[in-house]
mmCIF file of C-alpha atoms and ligand atoms in Angstrom:
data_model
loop_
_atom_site.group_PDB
_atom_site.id
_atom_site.type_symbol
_atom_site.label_atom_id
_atom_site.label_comp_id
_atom_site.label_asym_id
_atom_site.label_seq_id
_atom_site.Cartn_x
_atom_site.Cartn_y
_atom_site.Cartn_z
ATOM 1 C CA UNK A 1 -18.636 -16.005 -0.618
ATOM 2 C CA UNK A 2 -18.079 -12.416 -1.870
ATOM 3 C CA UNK A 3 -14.797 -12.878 -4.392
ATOM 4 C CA UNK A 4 -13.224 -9.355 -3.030
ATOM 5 C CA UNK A 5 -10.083 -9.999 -1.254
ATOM 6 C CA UNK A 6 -6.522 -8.910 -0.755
ATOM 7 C CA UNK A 7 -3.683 -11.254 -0.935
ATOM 8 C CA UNK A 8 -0.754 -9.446 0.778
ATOM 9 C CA UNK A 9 2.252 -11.412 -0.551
ATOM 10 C CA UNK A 10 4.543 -11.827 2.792
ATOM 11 C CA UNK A 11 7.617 -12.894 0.470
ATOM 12 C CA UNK A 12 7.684 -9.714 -1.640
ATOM 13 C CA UNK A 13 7.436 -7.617 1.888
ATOM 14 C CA UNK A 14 10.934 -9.684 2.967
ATOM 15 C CA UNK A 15 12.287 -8.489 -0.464
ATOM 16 C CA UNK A 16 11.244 -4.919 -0.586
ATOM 17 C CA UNK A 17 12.675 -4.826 2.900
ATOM 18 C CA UNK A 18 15.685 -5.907 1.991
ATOM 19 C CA UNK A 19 15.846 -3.500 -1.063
ATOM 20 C CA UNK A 20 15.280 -1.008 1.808
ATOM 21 C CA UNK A 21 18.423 -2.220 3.747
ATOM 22 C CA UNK A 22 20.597 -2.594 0.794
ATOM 23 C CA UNK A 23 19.822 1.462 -0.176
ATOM 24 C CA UNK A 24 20.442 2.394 2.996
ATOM 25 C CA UNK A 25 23.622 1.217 3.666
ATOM 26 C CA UNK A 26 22.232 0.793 7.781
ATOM 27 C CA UNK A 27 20.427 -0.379 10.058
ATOM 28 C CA UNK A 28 16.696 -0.447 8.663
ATOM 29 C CA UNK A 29 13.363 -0.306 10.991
ATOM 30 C CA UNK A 30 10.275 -1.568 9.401
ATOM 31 C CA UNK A 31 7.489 1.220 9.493
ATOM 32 C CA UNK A 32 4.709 -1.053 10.298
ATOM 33 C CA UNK A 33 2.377 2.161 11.808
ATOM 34 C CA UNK A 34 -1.547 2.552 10.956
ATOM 35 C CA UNK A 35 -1.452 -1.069 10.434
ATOM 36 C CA UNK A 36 1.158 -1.514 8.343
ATOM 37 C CA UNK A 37 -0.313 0.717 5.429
ATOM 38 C CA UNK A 38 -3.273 -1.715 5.649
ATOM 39 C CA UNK A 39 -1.459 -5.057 5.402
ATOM 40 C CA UNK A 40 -1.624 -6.075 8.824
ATOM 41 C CA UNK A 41 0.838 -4.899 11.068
ATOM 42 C CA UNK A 42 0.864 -8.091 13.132
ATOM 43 C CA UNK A 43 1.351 -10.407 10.544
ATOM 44 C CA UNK A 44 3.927 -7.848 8.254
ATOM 45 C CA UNK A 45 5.593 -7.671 11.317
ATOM 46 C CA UNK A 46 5.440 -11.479 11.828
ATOM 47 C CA UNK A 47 7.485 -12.194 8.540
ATOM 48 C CA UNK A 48 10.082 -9.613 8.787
ATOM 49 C CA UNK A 49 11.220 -10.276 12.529
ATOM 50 C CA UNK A 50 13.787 -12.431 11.853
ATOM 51 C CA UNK A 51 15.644 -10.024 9.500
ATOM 52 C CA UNK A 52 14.519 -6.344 10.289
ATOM 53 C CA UNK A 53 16.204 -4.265 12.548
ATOM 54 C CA UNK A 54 13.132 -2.966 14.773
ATOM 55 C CA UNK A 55 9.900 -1.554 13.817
ATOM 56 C CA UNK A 56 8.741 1.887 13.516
ATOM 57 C CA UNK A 57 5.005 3.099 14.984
ATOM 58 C CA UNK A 58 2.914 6.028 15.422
ATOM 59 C CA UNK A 59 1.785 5.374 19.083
ATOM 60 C CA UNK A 60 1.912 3.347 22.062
ATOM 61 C CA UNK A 61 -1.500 1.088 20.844
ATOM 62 C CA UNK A 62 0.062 -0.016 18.193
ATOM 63 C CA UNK A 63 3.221 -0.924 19.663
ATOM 64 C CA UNK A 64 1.191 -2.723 22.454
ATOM 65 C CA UNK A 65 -0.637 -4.854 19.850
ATOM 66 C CA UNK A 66 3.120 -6.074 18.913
ATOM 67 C CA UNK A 67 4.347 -6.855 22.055
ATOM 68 C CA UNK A 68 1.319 -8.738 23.060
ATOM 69 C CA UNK A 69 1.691 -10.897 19.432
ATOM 70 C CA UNK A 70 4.676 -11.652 20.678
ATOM 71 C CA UNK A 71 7.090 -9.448 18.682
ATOM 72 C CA UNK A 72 9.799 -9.081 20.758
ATOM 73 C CA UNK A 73 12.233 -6.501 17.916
ATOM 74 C CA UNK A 74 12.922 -3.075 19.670
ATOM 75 C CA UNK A 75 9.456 -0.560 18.621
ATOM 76 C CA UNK A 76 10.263 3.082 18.040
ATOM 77 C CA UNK A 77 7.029 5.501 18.858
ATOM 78 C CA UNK A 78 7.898 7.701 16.014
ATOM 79 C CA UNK A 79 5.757 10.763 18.097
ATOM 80 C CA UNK A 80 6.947 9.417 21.413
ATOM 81 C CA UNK A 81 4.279 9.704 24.131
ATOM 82 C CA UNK A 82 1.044 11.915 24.028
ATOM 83 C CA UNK A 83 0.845 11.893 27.883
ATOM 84 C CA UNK A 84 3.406 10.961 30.432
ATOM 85 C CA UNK A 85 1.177 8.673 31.607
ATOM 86 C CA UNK A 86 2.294 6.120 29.067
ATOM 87 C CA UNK A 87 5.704 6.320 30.570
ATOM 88 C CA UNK A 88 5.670 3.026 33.179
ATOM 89 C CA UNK A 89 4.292 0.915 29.899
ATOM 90 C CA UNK A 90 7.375 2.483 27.534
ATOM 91 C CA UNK A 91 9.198 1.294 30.303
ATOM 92 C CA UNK A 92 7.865 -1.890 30.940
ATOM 93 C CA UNK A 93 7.693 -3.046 27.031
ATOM 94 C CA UNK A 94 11.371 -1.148 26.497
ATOM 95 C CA UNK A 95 9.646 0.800 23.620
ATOM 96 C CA UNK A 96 12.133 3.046 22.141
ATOM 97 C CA UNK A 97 10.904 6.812 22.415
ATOM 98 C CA UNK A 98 10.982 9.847 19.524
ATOM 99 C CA UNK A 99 10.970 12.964 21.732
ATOM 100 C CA UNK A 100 10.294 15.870 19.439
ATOM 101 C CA UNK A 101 8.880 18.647 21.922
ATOM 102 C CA UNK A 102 10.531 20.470 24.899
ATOM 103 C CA UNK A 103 7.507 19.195 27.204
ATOM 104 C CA UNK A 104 8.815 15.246 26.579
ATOM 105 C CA UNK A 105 12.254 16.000 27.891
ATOM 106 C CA UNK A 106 10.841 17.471 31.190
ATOM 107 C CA UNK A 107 8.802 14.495 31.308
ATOM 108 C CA UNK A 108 11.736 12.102 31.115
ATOM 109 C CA UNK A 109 13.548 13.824 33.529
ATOM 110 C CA UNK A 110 10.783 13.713 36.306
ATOM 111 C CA UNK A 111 10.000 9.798 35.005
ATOM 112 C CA UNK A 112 10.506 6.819 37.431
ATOM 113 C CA UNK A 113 11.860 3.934 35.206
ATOM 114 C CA UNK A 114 13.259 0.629 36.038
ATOM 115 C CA UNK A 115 15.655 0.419 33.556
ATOM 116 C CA UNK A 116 17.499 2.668 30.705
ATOM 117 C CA UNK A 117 14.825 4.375 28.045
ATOM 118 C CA UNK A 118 16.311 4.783 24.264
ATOM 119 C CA UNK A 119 15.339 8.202 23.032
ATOM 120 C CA UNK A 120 15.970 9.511 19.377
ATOM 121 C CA UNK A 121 15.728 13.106 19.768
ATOM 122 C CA UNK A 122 14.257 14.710 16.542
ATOM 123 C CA UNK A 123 15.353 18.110 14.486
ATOM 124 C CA UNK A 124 12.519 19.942 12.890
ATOM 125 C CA UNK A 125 15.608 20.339 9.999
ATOM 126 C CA UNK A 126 12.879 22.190 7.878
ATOM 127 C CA UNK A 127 9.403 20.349 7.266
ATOM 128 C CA UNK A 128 7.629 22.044 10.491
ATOM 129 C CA UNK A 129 5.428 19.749 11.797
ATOM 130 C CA UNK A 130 7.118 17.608 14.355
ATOM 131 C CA UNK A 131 10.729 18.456 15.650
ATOM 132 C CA UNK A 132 12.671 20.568 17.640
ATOM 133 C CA UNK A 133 14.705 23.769 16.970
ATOM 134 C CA UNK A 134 18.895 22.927 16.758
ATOM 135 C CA UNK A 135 19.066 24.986 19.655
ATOM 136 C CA UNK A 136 16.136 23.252 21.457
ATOM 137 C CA UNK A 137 17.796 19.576 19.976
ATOM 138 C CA UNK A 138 20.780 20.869 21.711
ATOM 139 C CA UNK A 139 19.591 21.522 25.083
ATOM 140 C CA UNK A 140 17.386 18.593 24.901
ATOM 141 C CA UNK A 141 20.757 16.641 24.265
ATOM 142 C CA UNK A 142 22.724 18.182 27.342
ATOM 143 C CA UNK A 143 19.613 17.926 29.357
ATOM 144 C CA UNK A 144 18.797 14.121 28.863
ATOM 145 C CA UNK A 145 22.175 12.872 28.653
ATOM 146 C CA UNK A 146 22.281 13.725 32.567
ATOM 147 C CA UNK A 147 19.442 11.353 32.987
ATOM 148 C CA UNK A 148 20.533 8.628 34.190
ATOM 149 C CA UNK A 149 18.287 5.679 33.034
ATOM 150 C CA UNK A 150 17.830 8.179 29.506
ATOM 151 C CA UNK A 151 20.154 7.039 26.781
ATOM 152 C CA UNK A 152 20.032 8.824 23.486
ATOM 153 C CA UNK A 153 20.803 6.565 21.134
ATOM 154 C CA UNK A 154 19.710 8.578 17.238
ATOM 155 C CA UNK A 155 19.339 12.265 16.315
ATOM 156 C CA UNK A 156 16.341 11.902 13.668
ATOM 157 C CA UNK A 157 14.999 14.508 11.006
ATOM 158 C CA UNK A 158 12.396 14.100 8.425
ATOM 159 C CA UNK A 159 11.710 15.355 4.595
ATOM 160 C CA UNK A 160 8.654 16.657 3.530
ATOM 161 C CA UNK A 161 9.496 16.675 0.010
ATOM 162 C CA UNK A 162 12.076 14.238 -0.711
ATOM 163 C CA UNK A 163 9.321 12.497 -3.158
ATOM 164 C CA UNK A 164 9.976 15.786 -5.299
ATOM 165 C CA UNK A 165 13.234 14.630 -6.921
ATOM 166 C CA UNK A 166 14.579 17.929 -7.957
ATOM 167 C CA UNK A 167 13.331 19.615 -4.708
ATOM 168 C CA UNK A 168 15.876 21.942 -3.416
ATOM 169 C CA UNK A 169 14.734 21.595 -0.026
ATOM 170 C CA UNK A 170 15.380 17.968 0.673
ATOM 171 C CA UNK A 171 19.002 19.065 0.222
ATOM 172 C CA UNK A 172 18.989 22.000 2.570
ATOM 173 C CA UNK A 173 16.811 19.590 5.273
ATOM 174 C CA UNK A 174 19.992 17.344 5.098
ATOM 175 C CA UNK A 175 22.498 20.304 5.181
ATOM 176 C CA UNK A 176 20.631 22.043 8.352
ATOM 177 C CA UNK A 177 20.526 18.496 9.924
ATOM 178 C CA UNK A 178 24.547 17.857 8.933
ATOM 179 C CA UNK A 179 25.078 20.973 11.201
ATOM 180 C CA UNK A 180 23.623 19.943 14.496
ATOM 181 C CA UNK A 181 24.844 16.280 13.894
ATOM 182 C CA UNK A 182 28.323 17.680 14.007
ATOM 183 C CA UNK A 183 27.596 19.277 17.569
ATOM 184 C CA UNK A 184 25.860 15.803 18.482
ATOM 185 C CA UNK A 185 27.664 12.766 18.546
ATOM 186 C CA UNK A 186 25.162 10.209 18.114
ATOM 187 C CA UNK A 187 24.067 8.125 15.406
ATOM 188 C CA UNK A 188 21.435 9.598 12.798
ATOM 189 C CA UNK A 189 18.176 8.708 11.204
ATOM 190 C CA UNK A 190 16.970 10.719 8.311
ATOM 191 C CA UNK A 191 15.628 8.321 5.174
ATOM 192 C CA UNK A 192 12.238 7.427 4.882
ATOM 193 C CA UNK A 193 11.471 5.865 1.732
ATOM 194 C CA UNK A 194 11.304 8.639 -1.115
ATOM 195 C CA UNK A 195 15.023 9.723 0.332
ATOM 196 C CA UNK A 196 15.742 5.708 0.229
ATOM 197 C CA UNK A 197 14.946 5.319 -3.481
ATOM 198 C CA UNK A 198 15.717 8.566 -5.130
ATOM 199 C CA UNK A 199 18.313 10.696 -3.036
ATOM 200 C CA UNK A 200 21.330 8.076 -2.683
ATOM 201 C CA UNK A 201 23.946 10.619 -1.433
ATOM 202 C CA UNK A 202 22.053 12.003 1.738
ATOM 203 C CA UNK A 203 22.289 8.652 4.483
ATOM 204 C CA UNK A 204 22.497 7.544 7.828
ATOM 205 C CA UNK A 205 23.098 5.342 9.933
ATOM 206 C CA UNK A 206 19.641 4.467 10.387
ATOM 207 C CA UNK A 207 16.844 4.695 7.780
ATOM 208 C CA UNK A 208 12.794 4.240 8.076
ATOM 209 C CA UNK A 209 11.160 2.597 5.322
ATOM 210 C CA UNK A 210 7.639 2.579 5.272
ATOM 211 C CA UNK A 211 6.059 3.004 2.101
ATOM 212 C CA UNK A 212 8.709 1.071 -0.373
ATOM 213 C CA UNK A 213 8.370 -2.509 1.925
ATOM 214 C CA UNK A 214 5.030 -2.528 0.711
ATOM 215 C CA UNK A 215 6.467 -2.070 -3.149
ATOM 216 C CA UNK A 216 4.304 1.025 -4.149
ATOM 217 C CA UNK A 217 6.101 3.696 -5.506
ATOM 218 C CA UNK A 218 6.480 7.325 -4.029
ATOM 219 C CA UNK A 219 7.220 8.972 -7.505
ATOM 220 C CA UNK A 220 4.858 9.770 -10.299
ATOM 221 C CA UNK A 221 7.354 8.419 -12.939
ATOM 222 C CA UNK A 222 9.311 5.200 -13.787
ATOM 223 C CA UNK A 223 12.449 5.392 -11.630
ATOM 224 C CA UNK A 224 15.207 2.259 -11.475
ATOM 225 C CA UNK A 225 15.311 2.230 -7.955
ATOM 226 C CA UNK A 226 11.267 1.775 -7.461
ATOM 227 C CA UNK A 227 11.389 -0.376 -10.383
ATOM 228 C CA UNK A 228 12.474 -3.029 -8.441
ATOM 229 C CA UNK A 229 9.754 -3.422 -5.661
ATOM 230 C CA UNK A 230 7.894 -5.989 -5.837
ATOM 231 C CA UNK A 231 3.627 -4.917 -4.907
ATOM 232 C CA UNK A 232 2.601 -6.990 -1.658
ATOM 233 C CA UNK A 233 -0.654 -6.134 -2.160
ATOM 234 C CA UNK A 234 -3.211 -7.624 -4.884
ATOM 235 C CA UNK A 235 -6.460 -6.273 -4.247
ATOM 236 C CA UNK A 236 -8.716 -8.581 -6.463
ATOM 237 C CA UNK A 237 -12.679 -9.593 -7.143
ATOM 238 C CA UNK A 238 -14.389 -10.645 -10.003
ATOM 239 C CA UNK A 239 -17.329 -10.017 -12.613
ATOM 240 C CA UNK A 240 -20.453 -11.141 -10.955
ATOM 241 C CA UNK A 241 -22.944 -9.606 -13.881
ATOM 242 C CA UNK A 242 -22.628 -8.331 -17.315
ATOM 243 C CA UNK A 243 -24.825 -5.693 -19.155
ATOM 244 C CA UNK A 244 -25.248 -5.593 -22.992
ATOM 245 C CA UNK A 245 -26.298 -1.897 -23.741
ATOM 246 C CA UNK A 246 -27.010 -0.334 -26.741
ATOM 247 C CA UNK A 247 -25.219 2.845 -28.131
ATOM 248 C CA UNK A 248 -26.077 6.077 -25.233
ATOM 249 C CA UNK A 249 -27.185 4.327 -22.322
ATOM 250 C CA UNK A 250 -25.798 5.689 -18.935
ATOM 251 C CA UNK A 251 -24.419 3.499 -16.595
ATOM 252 C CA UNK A 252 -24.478 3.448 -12.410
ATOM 253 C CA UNK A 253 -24.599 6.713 -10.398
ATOM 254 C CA UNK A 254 -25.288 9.845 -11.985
ATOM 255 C CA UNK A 255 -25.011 8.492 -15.483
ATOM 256 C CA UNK A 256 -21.335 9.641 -15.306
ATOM 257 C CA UNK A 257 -20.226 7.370 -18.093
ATOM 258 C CA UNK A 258 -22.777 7.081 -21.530
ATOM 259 C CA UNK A 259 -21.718 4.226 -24.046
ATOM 260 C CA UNK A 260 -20.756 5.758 -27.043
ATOM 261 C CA UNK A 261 -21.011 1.931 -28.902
ATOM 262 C CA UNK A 262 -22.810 -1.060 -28.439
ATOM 263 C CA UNK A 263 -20.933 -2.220 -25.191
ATOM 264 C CA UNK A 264 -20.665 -4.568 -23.061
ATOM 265 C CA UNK A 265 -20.693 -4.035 -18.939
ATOM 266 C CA UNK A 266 -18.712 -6.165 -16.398
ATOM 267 C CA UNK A 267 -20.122 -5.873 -12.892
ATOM 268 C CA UNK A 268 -17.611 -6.200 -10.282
ATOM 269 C CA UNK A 269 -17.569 -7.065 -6.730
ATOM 270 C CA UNK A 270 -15.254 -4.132 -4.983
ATOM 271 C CA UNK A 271 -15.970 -0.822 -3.957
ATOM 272 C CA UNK A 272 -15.335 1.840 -2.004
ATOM 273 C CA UNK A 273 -16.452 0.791 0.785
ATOM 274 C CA UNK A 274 -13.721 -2.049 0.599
ATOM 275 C CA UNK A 275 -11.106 1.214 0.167
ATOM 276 C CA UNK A 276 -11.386 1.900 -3.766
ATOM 277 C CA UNK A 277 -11.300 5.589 -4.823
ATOM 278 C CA UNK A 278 -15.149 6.109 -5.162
ATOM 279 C CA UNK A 279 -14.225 8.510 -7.741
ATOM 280 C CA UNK A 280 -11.283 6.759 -9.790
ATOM 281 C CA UNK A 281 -12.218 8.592 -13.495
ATOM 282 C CA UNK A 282 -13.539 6.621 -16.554
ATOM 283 C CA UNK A 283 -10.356 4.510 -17.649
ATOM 284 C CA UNK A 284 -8.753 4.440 -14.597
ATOM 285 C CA UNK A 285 -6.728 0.847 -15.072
ATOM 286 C CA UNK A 286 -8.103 -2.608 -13.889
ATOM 287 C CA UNK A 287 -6.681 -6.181 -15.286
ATOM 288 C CA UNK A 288 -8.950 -8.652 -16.632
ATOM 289 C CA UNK A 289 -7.677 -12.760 -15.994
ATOM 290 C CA UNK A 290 -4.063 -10.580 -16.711
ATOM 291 C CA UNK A 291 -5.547 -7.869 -19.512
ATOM 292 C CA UNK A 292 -5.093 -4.338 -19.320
ATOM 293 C CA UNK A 293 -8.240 -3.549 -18.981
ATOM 294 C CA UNK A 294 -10.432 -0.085 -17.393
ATOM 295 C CA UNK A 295 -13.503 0.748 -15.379
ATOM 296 C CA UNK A 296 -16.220 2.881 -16.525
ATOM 297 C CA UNK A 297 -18.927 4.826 -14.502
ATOM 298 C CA UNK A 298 -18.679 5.931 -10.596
ATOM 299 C CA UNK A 299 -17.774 3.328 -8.487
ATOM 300 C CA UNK A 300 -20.336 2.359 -5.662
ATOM 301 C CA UNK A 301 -20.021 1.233 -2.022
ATOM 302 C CA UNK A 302 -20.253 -2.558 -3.200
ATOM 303 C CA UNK A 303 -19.304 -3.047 -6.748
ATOM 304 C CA UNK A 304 -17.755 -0.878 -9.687
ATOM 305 C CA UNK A 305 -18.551 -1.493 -14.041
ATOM 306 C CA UNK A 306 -15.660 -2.486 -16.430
ATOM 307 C CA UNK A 307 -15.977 -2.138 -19.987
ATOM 308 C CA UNK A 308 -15.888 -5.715 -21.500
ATOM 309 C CA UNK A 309 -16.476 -4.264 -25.327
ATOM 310 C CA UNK A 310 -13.078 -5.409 -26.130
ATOM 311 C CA UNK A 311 -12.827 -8.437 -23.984
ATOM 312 C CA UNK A 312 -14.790 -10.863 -24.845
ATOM 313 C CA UNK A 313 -13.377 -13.849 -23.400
ATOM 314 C CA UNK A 314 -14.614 -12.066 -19.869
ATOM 315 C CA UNK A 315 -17.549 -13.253 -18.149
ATOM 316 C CA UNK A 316 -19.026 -13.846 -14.810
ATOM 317 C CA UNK A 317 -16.471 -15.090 -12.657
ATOM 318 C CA UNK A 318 -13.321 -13.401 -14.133
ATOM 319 C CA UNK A 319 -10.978 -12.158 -11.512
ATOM 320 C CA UNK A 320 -10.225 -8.762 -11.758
ATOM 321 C CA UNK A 321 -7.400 -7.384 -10.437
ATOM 322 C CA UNK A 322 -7.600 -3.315 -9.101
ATOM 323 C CA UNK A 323 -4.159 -3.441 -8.219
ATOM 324 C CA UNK A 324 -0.762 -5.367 -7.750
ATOM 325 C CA UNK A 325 1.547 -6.795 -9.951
ATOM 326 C CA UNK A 326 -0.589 -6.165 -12.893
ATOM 327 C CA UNK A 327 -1.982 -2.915 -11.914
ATOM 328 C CA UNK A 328 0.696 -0.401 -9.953
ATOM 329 C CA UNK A 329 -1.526 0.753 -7.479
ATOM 330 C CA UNK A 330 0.348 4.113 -7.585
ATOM 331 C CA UNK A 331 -1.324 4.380 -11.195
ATOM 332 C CA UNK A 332 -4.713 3.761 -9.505
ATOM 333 C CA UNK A 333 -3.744 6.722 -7.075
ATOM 334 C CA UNK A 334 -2.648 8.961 -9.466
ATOM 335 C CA UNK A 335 -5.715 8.621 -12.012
ATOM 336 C CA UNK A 336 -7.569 9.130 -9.296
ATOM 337 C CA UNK A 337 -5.754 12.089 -7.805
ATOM 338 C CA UNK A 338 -4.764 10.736 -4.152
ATOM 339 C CA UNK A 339 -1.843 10.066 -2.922
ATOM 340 C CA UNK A 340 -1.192 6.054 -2.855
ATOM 341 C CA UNK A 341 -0.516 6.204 1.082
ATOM 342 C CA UNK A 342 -4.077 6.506 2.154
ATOM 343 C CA UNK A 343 -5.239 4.651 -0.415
ATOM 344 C CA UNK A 344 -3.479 1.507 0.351
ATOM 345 C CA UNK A 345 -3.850 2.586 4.521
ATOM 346 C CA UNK A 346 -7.831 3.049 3.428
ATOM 347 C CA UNK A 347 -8.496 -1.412 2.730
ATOM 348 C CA UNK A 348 -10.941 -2.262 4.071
ATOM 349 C CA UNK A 349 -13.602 -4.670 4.217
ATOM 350 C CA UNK A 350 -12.051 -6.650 1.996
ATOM 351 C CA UNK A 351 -10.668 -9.949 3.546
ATOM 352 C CA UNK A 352 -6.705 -10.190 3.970
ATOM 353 C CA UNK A 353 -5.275 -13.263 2.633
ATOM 354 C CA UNK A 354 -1.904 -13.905 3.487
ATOM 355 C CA UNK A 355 0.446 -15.796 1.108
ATOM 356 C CA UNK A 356 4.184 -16.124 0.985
ATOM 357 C CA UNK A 357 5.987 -16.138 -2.455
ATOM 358 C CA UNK A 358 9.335 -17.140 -1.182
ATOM 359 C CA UNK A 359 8.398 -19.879 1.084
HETATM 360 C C1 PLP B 401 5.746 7.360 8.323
HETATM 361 C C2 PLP B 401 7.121 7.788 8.627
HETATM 362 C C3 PLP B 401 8.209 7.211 7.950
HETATM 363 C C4 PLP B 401 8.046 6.279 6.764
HETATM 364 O O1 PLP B 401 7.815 7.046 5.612
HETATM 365 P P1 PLP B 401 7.655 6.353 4.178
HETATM 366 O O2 PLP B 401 7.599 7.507 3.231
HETATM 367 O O3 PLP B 401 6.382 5.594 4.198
HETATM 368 O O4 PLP B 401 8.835 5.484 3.979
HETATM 369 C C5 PLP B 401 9.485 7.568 8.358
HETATM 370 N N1 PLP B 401 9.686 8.442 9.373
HETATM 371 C C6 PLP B 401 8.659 9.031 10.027
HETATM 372 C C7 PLP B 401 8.950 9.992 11.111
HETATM 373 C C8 PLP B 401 7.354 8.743 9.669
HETATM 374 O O5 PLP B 401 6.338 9.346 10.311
#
């Protein structure tokens, strides 16, 4: 069987989590969208019902695919509906409802449900993608309130750059969303997991933690908050050939890397078609049976090259871990100059294997 796999360590999810809860002071939902930054959403989901608050999605599929596994923890649609359509399911599956646009509230209003709807009504407080205007939050907030089977229950907002730690404008998002929360007494939701970790002083009474339950960093340097995530994800294969090469032989696509030495080559069994950066640079980090070790030469669809000059001990069969608690897979991202979000959402291929460190 091919050795590429990814472990995703169900214990260290339950701890980030709770990391996530501590910082937050709150209530915590679990941001389990685009399947739960490719751990498995049903299964991530699975281990944290008994503790997490509710669980945060993009859309009504992937709430759906919750409900019918049985998850039974309130599901915010973080963009609420697309089409009004979806309306009689929110209300059948009591989905809880972001409503971020003028053209949801009207919808709401005119709905037929069977039983109250839980809306968080969301402030564009500076980040202008999703969101409504104060003004607009305002009238939303009179408006719906006179619904009678509406209940809002959180006024939301969202930083773009609260990853920036001396950003400016993650402080003025949380002043311009102090000022309509004064005129709207309901609780708020404004943390996501950058403004968890690194911006203590701005909280509410709900956070969303996506990123940090899955114990990857947001920020480019060491920080004592982030420090103490533990990775969920090992994504691991092993050496399946080795090369010995002379001094100036190219290796793998394009000849991008040319020994310099007599070297030796470590095939490995990961690429990028399992969700590896297919073009993570010369020395980008890997771990050899626990090493530091680094890859050399363009990574393929199927496999990627080490360099075992200096690690002797290494032969076919070796695991090699790309990332996890060996390798941060933020250092992966950043070598390779992508953010670590899609990288962990891009696994695939890849089998998941799920463990459970704390059990
Ligand atoms: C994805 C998302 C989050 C989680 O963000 P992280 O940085 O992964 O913690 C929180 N809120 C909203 C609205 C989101 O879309």
């Amino acid at each position: 069987m091919r050795p590429a796999r990814a472990l995703i360590d169900l214990g260290a999810l339950r701890h980030n989590y709770r990391l996530a809860k501590a910082a937050g002071g709150g209530k915590t939902l679990a941001v389990i969208k685009a399947d739960a930054y490719g751990h498995g959403a049903v299964r991530c989901a699975q281990a944290l019902q008994n503790e997490a608050d509710g669980f945060a999605v993009a859309c009504i599929e992937e709430a759906l695919e919750l409900r019918q596994a049985g998850i039974e923890a309130p599901i915010l649609l973080l963009e609420g509906f697309f089409d009004k359509d979806e309306l009689p399911l929110i209300d059948r599956h009591g989905f809880w409802c972001m409503v971020h646009d003028p053209w949801q509230v009207e919808a709401l209003e005119r709905a037929a449900l069977t039983r109250p709807l839980k809306v968080w009504l969301k402030q564009d407080s500076g980040m202008h993608r999703l969101g409504l205007s104060a003004q607009a939050c305002m009238a939303a907030w009179q408006r719906l309130r006179q619904v009678p089977d509406i209940e809002p229950m959180v006024l939301a907002s969202h930083f773009a750059r609260a990853d920036e730690l001396d950003c400016v404008r993650t402080r003025e998002q949380a002043e311009a969303f102090a000022q309509l929360s004064a005129q709207i007494p309901l609780p708020t939701s404004l943390s996501n997991s950058p403004a968890l970790l690194g911006w203590p002083d701005i909280r509410g009474d709900w956070s969303r933690a996506g990123l940090m339950l899955y114990g990857a960093t947001p920020f480019p340097a060491a920080h004592p908050q982030a420090d103490r995530l533990r990775p969920v994800m090992t994504l691991e294969s092993q050496i399946i050939a080795v090369r010995e090469l002379p001094s100036g032989e190219p290796i793998g696509y394009g000849g991008r890397f040319v020994t310099r030495k007599s070297s030796r080559i470590g095939v490995v069994a990961l690429g990028y078609a399992d969700g590896y950066p297919q073009f993570a640079p010369d020395d980008t980090p890997v771990a050899l049976a626990g090493k530091p070790g680094h890859l050399i030469g363009r990574v393929s669809m199927d496999m990627l090259t080490v360099d075992l000059t200096d690690h002797p001990y290494a032969g076919i069969g070796t695991p090699v871990q790309l990332w996890g608690d060996q390798v941060a897979v933020s250092s992966v991202a950043a070598r390779s100059g992508i953010s670590v979000y899609p990288l962990l959402c891009g696994l695939k291929r890849a089998p998941r294997i799920y463990i459970d460190s704390q059990a």
